[in-house]
XYZ file of C-alpha atoms in Angstrom:
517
model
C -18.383 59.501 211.820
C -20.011 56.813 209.410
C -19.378 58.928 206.609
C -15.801 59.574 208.015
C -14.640 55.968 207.910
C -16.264 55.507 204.524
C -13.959 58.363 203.082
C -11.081 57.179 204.618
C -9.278 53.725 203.642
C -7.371 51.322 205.391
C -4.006 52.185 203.789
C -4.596 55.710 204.712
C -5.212 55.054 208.382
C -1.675 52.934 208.104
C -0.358 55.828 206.463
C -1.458 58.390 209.090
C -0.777 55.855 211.925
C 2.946 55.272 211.043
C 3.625 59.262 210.429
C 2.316 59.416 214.293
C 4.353 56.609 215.465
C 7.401 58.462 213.569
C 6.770 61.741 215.403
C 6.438 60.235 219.076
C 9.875 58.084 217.965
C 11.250 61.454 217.649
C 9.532 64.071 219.839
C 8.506 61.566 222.811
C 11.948 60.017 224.110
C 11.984 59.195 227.911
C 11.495 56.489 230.144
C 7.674 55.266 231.191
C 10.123 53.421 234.372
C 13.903 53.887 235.413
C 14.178 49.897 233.997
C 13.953 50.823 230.761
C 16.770 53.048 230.813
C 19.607 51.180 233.273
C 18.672 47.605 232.357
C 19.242 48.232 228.619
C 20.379 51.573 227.415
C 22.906 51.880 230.363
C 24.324 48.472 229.427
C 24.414 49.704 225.973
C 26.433 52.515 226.880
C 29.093 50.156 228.925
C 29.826 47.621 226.233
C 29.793 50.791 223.747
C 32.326 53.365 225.344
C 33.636 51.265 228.666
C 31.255 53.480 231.057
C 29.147 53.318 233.296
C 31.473 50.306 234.967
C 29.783 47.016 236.331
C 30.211 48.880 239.945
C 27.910 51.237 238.994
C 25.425 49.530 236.876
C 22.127 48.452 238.731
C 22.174 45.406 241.237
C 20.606 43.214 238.490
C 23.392 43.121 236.706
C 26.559 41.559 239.044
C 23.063 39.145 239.895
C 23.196 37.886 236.020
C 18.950 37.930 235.884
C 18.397 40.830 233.071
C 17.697 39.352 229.663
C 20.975 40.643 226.932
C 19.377 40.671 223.996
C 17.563 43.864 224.317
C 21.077 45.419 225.069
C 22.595 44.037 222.497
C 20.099 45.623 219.615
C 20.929 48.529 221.497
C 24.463 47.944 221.268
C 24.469 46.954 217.189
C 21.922 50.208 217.012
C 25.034 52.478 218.490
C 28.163 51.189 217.143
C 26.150 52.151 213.408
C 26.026 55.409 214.517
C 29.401 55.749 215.937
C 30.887 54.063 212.639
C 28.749 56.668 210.766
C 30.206 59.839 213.042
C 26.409 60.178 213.619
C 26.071 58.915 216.774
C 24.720 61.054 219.634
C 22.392 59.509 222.995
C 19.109 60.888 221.233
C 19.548 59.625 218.077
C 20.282 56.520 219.558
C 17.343 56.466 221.482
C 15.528 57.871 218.289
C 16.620 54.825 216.334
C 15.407 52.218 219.056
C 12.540 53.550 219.497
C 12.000 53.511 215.642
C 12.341 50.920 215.398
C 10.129 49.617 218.646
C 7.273 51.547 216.537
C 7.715 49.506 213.396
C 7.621 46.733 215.121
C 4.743 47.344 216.971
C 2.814 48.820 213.697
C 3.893 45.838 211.802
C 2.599 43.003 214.380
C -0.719 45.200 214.695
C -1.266 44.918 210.982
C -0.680 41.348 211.094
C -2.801 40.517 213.455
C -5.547 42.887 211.770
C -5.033 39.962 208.916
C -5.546 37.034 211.419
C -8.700 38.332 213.048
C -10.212 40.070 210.250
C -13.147 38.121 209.840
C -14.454 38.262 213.246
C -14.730 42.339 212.142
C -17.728 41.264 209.694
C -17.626 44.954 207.939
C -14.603 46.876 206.419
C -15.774 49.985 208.943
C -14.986 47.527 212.166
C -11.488 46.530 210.840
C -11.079 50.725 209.847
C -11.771 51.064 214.023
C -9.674 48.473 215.019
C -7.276 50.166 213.578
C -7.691 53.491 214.358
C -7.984 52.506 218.444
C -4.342 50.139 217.955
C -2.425 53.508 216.171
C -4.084 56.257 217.755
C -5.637 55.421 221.212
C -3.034 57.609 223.569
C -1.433 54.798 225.722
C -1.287 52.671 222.495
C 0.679 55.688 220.449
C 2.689 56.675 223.469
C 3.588 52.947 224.627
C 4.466 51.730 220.482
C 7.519 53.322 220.650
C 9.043 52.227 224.017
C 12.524 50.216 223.510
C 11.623 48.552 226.965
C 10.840 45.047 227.516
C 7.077 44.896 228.572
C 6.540 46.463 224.927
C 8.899 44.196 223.170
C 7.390 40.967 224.856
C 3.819 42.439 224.353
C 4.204 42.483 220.696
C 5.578 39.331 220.578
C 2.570 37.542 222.270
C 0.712 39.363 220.093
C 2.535 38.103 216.801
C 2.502 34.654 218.325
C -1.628 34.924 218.715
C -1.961 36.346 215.357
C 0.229 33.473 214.238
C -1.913 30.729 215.566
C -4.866 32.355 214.454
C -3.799 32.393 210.639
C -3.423 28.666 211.560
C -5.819 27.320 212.877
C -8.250 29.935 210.042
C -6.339 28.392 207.292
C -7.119 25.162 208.844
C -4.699 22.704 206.489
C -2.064 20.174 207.765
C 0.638 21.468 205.031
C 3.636 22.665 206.446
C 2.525 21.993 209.917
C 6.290 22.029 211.428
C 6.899 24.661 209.650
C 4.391 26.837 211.227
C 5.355 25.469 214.449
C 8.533 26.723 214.204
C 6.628 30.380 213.380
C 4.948 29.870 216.780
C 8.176 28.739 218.747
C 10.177 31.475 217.849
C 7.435 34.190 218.389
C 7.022 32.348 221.847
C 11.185 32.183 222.211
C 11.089 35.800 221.404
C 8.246 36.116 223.584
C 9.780 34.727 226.822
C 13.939 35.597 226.314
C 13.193 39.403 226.555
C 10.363 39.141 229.416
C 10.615 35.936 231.939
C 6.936 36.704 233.245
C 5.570 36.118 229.811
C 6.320 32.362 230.874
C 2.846 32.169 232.253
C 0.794 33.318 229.463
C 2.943 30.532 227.385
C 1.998 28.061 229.902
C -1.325 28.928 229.382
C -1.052 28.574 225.417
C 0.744 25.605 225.645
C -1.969 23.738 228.028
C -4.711 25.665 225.291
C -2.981 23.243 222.884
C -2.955 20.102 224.964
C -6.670 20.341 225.769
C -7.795 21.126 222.652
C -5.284 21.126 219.275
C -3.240 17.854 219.386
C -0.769 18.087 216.766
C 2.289 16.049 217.193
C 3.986 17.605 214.523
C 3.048 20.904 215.745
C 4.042 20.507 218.801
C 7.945 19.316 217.734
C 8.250 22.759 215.558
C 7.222 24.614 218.077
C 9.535 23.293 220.518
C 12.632 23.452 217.714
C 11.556 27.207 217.455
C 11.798 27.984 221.227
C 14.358 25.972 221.739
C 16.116 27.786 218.786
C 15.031 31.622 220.359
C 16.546 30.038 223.768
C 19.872 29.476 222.334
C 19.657 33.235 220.676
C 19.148 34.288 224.413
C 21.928 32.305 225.527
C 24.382 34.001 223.138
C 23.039 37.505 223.938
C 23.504 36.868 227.721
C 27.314 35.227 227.412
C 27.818 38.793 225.291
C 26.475 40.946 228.144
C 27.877 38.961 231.120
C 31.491 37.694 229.171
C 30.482 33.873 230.840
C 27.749 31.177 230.282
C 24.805 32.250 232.545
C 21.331 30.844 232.923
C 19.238 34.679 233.314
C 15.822 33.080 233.857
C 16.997 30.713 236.976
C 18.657 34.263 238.504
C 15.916 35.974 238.067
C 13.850 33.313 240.119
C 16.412 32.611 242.604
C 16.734 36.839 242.978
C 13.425 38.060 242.600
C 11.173 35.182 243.685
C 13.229 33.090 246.316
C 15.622 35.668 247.695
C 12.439 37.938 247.421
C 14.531 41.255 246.322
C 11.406 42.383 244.152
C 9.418 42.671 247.605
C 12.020 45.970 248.720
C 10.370 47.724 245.804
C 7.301 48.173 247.836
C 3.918 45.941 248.120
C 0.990 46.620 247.162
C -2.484 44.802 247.737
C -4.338 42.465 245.855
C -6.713 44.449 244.549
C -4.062 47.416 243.279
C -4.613 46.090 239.673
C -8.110 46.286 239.988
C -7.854 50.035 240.297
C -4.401 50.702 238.859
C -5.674 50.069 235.147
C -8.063 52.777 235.387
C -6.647 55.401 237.087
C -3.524 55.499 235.218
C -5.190 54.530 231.570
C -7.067 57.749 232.047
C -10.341 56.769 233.966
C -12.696 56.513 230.655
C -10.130 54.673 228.489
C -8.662 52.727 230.923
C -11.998 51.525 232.414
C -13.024 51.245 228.496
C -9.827 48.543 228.343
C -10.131 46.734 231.271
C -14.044 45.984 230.830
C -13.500 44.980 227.446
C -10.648 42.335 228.406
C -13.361 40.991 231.216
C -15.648 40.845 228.623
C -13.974 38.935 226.206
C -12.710 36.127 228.705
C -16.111 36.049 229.830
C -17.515 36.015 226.320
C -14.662 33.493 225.232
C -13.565 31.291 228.014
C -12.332 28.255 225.727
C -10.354 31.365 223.456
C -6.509 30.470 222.799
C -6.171 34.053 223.869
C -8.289 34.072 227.233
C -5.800 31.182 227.800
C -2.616 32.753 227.346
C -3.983 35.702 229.311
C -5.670 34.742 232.223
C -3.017 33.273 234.009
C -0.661 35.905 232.859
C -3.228 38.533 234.803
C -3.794 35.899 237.738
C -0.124 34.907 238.508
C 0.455 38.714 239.409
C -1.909 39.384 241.418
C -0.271 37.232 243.741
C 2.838 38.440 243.486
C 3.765 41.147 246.210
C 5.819 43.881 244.488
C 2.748 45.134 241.782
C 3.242 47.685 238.826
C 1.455 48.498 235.937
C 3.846 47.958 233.645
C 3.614 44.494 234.056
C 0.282 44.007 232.605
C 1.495 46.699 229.368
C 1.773 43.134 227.322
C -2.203 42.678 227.841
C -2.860 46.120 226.310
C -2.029 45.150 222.790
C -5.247 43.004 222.501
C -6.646 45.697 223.953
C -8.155 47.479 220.151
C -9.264 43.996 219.589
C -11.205 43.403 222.704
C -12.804 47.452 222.175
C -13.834 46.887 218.660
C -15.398 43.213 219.188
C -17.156 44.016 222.793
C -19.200 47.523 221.004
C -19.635 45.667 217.845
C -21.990 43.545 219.819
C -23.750 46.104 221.494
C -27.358 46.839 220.535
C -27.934 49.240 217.747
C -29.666 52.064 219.210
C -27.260 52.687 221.667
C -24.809 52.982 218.735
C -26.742 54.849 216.631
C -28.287 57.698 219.727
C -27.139 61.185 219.561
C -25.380 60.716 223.049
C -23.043 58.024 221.708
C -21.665 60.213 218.958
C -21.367 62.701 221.652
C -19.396 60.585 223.930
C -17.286 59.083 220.854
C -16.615 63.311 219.764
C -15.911 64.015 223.758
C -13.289 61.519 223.724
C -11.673 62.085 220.688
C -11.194 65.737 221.553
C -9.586 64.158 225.081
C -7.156 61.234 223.611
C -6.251 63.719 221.068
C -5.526 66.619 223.996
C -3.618 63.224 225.638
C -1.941 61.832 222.876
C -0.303 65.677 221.742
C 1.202 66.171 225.172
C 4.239 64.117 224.505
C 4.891 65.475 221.867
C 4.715 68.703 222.850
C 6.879 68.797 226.627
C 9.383 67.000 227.085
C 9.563 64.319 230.200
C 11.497 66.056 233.438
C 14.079 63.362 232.672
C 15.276 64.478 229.036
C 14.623 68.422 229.830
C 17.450 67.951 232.122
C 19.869 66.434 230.281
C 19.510 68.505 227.529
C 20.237 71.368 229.742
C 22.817 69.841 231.294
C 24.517 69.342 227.969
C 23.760 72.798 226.743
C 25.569 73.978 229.757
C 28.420 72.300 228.955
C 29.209 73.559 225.664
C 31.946 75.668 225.543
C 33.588 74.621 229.246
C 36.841 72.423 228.998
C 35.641 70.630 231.934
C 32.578 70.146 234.184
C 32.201 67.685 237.214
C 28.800 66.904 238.586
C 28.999 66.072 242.277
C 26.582 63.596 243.401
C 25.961 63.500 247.576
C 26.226 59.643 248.408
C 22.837 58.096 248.849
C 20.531 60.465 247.173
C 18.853 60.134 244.071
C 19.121 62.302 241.018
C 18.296 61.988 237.670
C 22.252 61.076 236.951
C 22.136 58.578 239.940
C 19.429 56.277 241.919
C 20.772 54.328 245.323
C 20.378 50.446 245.299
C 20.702 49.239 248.817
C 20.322 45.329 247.432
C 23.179 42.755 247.940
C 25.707 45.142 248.148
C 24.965 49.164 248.583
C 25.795 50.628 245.395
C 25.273 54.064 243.622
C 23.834 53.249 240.250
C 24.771 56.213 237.982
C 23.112 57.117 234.292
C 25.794 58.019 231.545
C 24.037 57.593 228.925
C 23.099 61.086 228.257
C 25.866 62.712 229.892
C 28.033 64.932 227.349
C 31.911 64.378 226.699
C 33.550 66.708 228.525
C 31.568 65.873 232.094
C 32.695 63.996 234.947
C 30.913 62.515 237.659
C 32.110 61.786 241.593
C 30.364 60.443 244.591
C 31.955 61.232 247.648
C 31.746 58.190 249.473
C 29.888 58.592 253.239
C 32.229 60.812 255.681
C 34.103 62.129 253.142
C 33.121 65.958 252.727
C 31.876 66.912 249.640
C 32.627 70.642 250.081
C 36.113 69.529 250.077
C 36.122 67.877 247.114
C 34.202 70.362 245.235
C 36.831 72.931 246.535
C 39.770 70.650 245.020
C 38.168 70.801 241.798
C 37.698 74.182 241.236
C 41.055 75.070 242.210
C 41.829 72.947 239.703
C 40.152 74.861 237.077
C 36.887 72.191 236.920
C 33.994 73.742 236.705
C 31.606 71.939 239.309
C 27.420 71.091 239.489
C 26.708 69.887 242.662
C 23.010 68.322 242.685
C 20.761 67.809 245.575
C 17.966 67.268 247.084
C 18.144 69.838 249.356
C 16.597 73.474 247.884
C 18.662 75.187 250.269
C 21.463 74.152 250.115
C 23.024 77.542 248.420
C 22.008 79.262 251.724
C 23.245 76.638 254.777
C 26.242 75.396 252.419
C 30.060 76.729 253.418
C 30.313 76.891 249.803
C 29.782 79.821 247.332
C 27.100 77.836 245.045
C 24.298 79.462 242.947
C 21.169 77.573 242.459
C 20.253 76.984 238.777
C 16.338 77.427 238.402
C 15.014 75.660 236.215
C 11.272 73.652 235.025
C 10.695 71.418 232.334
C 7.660 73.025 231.370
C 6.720 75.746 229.056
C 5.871 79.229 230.495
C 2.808 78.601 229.354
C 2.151 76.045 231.195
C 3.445 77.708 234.646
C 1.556 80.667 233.896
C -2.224 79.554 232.668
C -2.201 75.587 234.223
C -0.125 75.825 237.208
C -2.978 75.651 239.985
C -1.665 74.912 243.243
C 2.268 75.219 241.759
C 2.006 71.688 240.804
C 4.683 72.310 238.455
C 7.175 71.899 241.015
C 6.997 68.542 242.397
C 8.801 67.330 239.650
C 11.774 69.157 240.401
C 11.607 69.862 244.103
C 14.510 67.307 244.783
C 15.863 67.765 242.015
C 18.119 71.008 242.220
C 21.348 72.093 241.246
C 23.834 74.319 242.286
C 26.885 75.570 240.499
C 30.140 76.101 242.325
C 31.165 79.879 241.526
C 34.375 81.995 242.969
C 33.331 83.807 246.267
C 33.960 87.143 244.224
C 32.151 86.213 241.073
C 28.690 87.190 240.085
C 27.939 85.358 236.709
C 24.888 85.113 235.130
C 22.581 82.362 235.681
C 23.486 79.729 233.361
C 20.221 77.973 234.167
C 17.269 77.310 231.109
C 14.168 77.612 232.644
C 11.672 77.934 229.930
């Protein structure tokens, strides 16, 4: 390994790193949470093409609490395309998640420069960046357009910001650099409200220990100047003046709507972490953060952290996601907390055995993205392949389940939240509202020479249905998968609820148009 990273050079990690990040922008598109599709790409899609309409957009949005400006890079990503005739749902996903990944390598690199010192050897900055560009969950999560990643590398870039400061340790341009921080902290905070805390935290850092008047003024020009960006960005999304951080308070806190998502204890993020991270690297994260707040209580960065962590545990409604912001310090934490461990251990036979063994298993992790696609984006590019060459095709969607074209919201007002974004041009949806029959309407549709999907959750529905339907089989997972790694058909959870039937004359046997792998 030693004689690995003395081969290799920084430039060609970089090199090697962004070539990654390009292929999962391409290969890996899908949703880590349902968020990250109707709270930006869905609103896209409505200020875009006039569809989905504010009825059927997710509660958050007649509440005024979801951050625009997300959306609206979304929006300016998409209208390109269209203006170029280029524009199609996965290359618009393509695009934002290209750029999420330059982004992300860019900050990573810049914070390299900040902290580069603390490395001591060229080898320690070579591993710093080899865990930030490869380590799976850091390749995989890089590319996400959603806003845990967005606001994650923003706290980032503001940390690396202060610490080029305060290293450089002059008084020239002070406001200037200020006005660095502010905006990174603006940034920070108008895409992810929860970030909030780990600003208070930076911001009571500075008060204890860094009093710089004229500091403190550009920073607050720069927020204040990344607040009035948000501003805009909501008045485009909404079409009035809003104030999105008070709604999402009064909504989520107050009114307690986050709550109906499900609680979970306090100590769920004690175990969450490592069970999802993959138990070795996600215990390998979470001790290194505890040991660098432990290691650096009076750190900027245990600061801005620690009551980020802290404030959640309290909260009732707990997912992992929220603490996805945290994991870009993570390389940094890694590389500083086994830098300091004693030199045999690095050095033994069974440490370069455990470093091979879990190379060989973040590599095995980090290829299956690319390899399978996510249940989510399998169907819809079925979907669409099945609807090449028909006229028309209407998808019926059975009021009050949940597909992967439709989730039910039963906040504020009961509403069926549907997902155009991937749907293709010449499909239709309807919901039969409760009591109406929806063999009825399927029946009205075909006799009208639609050609009609009816999805459910039900996966027998072709056999206990008055209609003539044909279930469409169908798995988002290679044969080979089914047929050598399928032990105790765990393949089909994922699509258990998730069938779908076509509507065919009573008299008609045509082939399954299904495409199961």
């Amino acid at each position: 390994m030693r004689q690995f990273l003395r081969k290799i050079t920084t430039g060609q990690i970089v090199l090697a790193g962004c070539l990654l990040t390009l292929l999962y922008a391409l290969l890996s598109q899908g949703t880590y949470h349902s968020d990250e599709h109707f709270q930006i790409l869905e609103y896209a899609r409505m200020k875009l093409f006039g569809t989905p309409g504010p009825e059927n957009l997710a509660w958050e949005y007649p509440a005024m609490m979801r951050p625009g400006l997300q959306p609206f890079i979304a929006y300016c990503a998409g209208a390109m395309l269209d203006a170029a005739d280029l524009y199609s749902p996965f290359v618009h996903v393509f695009l934002l998640q290209l750029l999420s990944g330059a982004f992300s390598v860019a900050v990573l690199i810049f914070f390299l420069g900040a902290v580069r010192r603390e490395f001591g050897t060229l080898s320690w900055r070579k591993w710093y960046l080899i865990l930030g560009l490869f380590l799976w969950f850091m390749a995989y999560l890089h590319v996400h357009f959603s806003a845990e990643m967005f606001s994650g590398n923003a706290l980032l870039l503001l940390a690396g910001l202060f610490l080029r400061y305060r290293r450089d340790d002059c008084d020239r341009k002070e406001f200037l650099r200020g006005v660095a921080l502010g905006l990174a902290a603006g940034l920070a905070f108008i895409v992810k409200f929860q970030t909030g805390f780990a600003l208070a935290g930076f911001g009571l850092w500075l008060l204890f220990f860094h009093r710089r008047w004229r500091l403190y003024a550009g920073i607050a020009a720069g927020f204040i100047v990344m607040l009035g960006v948000g501003a805009l960005a909501d008045h485009w999304l909404y079409g009035e003046w809003v104030c999105t951080p008070v709604n999402y308070l009064r909504e989520n806190i107050l009114n307690g709507e986050m709550d109906k998502f499900g609680r979970e204890p306090w100590w769920y993020y004690l175990t969450a972490p490592i069970l999802e991270g993959g138990i070795v690297f996600g215990l390998l994260a979470a001790v290194a953060t505890l040991y660098f707040f432990v290691r650096h209580p009076r750190h900027v960065v245990t600061w801005m952290l620690v009551p980020f962590l802290f404030v959640h545990f309290f909260l009732g409604h707990k997912e992992l996601r929220f603490f996805f912001p945290v994991l870009f310090f993570s390389p940094w934490f890694i590389v500083l907390m086994i830098r300091n461990l004693p030199r045999r251990i690095v050095d033994s036979r069974p440490w370069r055995y455990t470093v091979a063994l879990l190379a060989v298993l973040n590599f095995c992790a980090m290829a299956y993205p690319l390899t399978i696609d996510t249940p989510d984006i399998y169907f819809f590019k079925m979907m669409r392949k099945y609807c090449d060459g028909k006229e028309r095709v209407t998808v019926l969607i059975p009021y009050g389940e949940r597909t992967y074209y439709s989730i039910f919201q039963n906040i504020g007002t009961p509403r069926m939240t549907i997902a155009t974004f991937y749907m293709p041009d010449n499909m239709r949806w309807e919901c039969p509202p409760p009591g109406e029959p929806l063999e009825k309407r399927a029946r009205e549709l075909s006799g009208e020479g639609t050609q009609v999907i009816v999805l459910s959750a039900d996966p027998g529905l072709d056999g206990s249905s008055s209609l003539p339907l044909r279930k469409i089989t169908w798995s988002p997972y290679p044969r080979w998968v089914i047929r050598y790694f399928n032990f105790n058909d765990w393949t089909r959870f994922t699509v258990r609820s998730k069938n779908i039937y076509e509507l065919v004359p009573a008299r008609t046997s045509a082939p399954d148009n299904g495409s199961a792998r």
